[in-house]
PDB file of C-alpha atoms in Angstrom:
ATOM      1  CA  UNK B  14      30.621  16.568 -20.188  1.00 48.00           C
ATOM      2  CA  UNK B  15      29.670  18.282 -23.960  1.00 54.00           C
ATOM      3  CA  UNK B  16      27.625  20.594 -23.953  1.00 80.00           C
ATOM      4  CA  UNK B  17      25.676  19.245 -26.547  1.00 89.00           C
ATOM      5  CA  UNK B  18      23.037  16.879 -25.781  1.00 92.00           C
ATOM      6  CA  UNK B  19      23.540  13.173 -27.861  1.00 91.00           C
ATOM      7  CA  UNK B  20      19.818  12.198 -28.379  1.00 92.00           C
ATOM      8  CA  UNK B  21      21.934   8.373 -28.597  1.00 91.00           C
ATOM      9  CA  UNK B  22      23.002   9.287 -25.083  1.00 93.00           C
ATOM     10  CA  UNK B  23      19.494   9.321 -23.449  1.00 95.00           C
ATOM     11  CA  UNK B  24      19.288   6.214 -21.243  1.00 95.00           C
ATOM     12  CA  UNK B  25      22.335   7.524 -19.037  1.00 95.00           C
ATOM     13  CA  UNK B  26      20.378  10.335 -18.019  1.00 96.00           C
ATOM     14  CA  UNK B  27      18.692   8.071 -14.825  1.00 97.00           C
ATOM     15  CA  UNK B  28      20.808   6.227 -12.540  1.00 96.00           C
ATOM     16  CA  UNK B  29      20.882   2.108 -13.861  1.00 94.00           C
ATOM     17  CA  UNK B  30      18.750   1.368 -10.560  1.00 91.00           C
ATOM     18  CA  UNK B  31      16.297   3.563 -11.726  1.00 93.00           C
ATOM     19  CA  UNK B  32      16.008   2.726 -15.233  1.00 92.00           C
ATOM     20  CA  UNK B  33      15.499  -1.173 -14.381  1.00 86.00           C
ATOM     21  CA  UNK B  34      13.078  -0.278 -11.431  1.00 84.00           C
ATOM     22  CA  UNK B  35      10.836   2.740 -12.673  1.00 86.00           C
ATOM     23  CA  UNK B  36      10.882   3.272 -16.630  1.00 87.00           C
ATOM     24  CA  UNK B  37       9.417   1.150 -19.567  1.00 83.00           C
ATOM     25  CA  UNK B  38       9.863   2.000 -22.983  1.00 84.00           C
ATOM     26  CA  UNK B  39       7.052   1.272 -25.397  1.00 76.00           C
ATOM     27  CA  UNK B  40       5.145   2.779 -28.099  1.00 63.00           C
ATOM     28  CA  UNK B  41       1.756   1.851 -26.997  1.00 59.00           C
ATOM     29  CA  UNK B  42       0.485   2.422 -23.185  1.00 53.00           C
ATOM     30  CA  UNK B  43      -1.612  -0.203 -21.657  1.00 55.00           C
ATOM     31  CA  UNK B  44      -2.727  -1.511 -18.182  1.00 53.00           C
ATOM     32  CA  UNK B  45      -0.995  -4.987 -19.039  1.00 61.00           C
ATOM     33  CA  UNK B  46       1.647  -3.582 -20.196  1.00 65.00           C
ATOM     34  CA  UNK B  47       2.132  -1.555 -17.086  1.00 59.00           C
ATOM     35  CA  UNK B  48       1.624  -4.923 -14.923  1.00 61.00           C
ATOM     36  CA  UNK B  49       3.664  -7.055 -17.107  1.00 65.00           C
ATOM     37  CA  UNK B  50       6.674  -3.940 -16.088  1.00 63.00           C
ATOM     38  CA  UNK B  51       5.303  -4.766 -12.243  1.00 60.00           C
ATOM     39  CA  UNK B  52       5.746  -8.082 -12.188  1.00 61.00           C
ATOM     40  CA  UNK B  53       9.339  -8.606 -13.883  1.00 58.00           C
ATOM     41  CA  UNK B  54      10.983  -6.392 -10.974  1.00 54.00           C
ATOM     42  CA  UNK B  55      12.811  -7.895  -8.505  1.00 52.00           C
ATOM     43  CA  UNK B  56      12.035  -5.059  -5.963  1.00 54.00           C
ATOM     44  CA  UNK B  57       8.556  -4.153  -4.342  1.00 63.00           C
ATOM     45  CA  UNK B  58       7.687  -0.785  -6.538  1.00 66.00           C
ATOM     46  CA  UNK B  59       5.274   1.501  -6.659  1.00 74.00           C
ATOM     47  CA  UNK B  60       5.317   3.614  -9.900  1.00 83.00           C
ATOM     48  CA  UNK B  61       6.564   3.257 -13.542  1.00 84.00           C
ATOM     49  CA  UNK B  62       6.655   5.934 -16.126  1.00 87.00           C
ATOM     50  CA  UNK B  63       5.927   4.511 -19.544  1.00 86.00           C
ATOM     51  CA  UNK B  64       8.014   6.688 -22.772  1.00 88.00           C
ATOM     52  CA  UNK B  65       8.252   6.317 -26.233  1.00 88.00           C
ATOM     53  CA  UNK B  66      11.147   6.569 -27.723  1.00 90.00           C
ATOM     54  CA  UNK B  67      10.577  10.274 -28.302  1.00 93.00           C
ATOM     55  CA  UNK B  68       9.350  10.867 -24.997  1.00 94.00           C
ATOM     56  CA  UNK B  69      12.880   9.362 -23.443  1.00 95.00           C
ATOM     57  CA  UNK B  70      14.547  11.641 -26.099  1.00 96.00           C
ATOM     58  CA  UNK B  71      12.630  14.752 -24.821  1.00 97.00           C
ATOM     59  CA  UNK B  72      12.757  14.044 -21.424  1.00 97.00           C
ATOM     60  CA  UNK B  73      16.578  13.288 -21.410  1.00 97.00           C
ATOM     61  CA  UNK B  74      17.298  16.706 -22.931  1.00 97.00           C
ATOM     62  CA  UNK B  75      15.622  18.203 -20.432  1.00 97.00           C
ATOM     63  CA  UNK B  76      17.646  16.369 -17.805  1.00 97.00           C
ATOM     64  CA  UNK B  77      20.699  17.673 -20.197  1.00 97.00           C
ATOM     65  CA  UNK B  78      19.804  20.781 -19.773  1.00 97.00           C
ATOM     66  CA  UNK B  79      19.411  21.297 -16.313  1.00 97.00           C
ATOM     67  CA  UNK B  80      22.487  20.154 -15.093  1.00 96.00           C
ATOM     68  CA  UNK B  81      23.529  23.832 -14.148  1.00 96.00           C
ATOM     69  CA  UNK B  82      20.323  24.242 -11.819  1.00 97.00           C
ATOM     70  CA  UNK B  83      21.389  20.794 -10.285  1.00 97.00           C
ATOM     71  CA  UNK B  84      24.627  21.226  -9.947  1.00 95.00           C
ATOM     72  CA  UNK B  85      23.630  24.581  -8.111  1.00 96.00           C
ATOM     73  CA  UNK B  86      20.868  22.702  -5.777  1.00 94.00           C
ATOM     74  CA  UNK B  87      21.000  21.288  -2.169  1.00 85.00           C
ATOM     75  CA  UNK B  88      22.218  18.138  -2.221  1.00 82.00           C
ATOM     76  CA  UNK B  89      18.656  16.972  -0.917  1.00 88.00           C
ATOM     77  CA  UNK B  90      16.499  19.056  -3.910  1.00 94.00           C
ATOM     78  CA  UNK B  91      13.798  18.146  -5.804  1.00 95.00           C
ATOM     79  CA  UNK B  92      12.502  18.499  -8.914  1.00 97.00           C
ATOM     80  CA  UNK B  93       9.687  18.668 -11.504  1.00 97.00           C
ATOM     81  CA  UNK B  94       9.648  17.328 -15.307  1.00 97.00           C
ATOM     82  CA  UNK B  95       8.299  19.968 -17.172  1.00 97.00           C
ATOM     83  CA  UNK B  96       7.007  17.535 -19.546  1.00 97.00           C
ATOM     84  CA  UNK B  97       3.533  15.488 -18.419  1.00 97.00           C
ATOM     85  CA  UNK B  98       4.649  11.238 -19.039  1.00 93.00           C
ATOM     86  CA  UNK B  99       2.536   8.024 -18.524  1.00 88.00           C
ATOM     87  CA  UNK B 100       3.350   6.580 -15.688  1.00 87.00           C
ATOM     88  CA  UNK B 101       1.558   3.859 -13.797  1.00 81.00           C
ATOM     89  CA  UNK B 102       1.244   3.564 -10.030  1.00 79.00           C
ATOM     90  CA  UNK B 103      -0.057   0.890  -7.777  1.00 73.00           C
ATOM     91  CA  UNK B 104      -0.935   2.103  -3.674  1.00 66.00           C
ATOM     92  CA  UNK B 105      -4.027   3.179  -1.887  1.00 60.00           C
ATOM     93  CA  UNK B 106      -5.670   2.612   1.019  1.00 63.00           C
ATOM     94  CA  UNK B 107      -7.917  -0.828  -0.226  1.00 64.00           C
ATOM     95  CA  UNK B 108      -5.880  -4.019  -1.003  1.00 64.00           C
ATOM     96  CA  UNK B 109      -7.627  -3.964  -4.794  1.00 58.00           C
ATOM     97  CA  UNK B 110      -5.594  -0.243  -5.373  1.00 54.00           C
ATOM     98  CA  UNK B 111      -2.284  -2.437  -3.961  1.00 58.00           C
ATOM     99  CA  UNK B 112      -2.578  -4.732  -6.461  1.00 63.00           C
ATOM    100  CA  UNK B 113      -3.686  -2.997  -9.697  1.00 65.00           C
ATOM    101  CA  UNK B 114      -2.130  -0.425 -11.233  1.00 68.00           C
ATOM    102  CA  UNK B 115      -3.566   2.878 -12.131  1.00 74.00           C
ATOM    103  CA  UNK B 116      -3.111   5.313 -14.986  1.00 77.00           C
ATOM    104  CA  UNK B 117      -2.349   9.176 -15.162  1.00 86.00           C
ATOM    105  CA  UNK B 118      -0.486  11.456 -17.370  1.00 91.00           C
ATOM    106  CA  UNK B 119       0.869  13.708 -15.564  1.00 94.00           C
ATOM    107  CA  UNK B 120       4.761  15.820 -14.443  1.00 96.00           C
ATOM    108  CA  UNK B 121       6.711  13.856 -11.893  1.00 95.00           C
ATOM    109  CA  UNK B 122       9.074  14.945  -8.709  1.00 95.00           C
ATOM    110  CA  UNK B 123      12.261  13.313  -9.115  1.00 96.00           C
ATOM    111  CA  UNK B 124      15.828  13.509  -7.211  1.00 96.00           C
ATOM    112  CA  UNK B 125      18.950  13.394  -9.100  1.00 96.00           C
ATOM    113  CA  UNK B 126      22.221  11.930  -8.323  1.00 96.00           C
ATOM    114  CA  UNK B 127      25.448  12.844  -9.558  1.00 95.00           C
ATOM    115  CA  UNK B 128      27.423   9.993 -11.639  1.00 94.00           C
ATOM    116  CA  UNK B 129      31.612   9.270 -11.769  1.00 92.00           C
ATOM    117  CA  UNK B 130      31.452  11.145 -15.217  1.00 92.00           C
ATOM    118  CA  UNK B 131      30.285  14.313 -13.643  1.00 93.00           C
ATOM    119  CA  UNK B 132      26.570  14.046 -15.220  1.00 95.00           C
ATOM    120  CA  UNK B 133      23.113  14.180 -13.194  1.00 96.00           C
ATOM    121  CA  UNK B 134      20.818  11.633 -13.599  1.00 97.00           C
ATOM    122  CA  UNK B 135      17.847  11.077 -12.083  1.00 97.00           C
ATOM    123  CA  UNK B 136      17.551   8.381  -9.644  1.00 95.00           C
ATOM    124  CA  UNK B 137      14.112   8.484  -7.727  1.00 91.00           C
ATOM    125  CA  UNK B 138      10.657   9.647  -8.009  1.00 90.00           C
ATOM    126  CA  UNK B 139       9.929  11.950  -5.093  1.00 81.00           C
ATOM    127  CA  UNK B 140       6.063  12.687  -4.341  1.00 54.00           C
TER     128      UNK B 140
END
């Protein structure tokens, strides 16, 4: 692994399962946006985090740059972005909060899994 971060590199910071399940990259947030990302997977989910293209940049880097502290973790840590991200989530306790999906900005807990070259990526939203 370099040690210096490739901005061009930034999708292989999250596992390819979570890319396709949990991230959408746009440059302009919306609720049908969000739903249109909903609909198209395959797999019953409950939260996507929107990024712009900057956004995935930062938020890669960061991911970059912790690879010490997760190489150095539990196998079963956690984390937090230190970063706050769009991210849409669907779940509550009426069937109208199932089906719709709601808006915050906010940090996320993740998990990270290591990958054949070595490199962490994160893989799952945790919380």
């Amino acid at each position: 692994m370099a040690d210096r971060f490739n901005p061009s590199d930034a999708q292989t910071y999250f596992t390819s399962k979570f890319w396709k399940d949990h991230v959408f990259i746009g440059n302009e947030l919306s609720k049908k946006k969000a739903e249109i990302v909903f609909q198209r997977r395959s797999v019953r989910i409950s939260s996507v985090i929107c990024l712009t293209r900057a956004e995935l940049t930062s938020l890669a880097g960061e991911i970059h740059n912790r690879q010490v502290e997760f190489a150095n973790a539990g196998p079963h840590s956690t984390y937090v972005s230190r970063a706050a991200y769009d991210i849409w989530s669907r779940g509550g306790s009426k069937p109208s909060d199932r089906q719709s999906a709601s808006h915050k900005k906010s940090t996320f807990r993740f998990a990270v899994q290591r990958q054949v070259d070595g490199k962490y990526a994160i893989h799952h939203f945790d919380g």
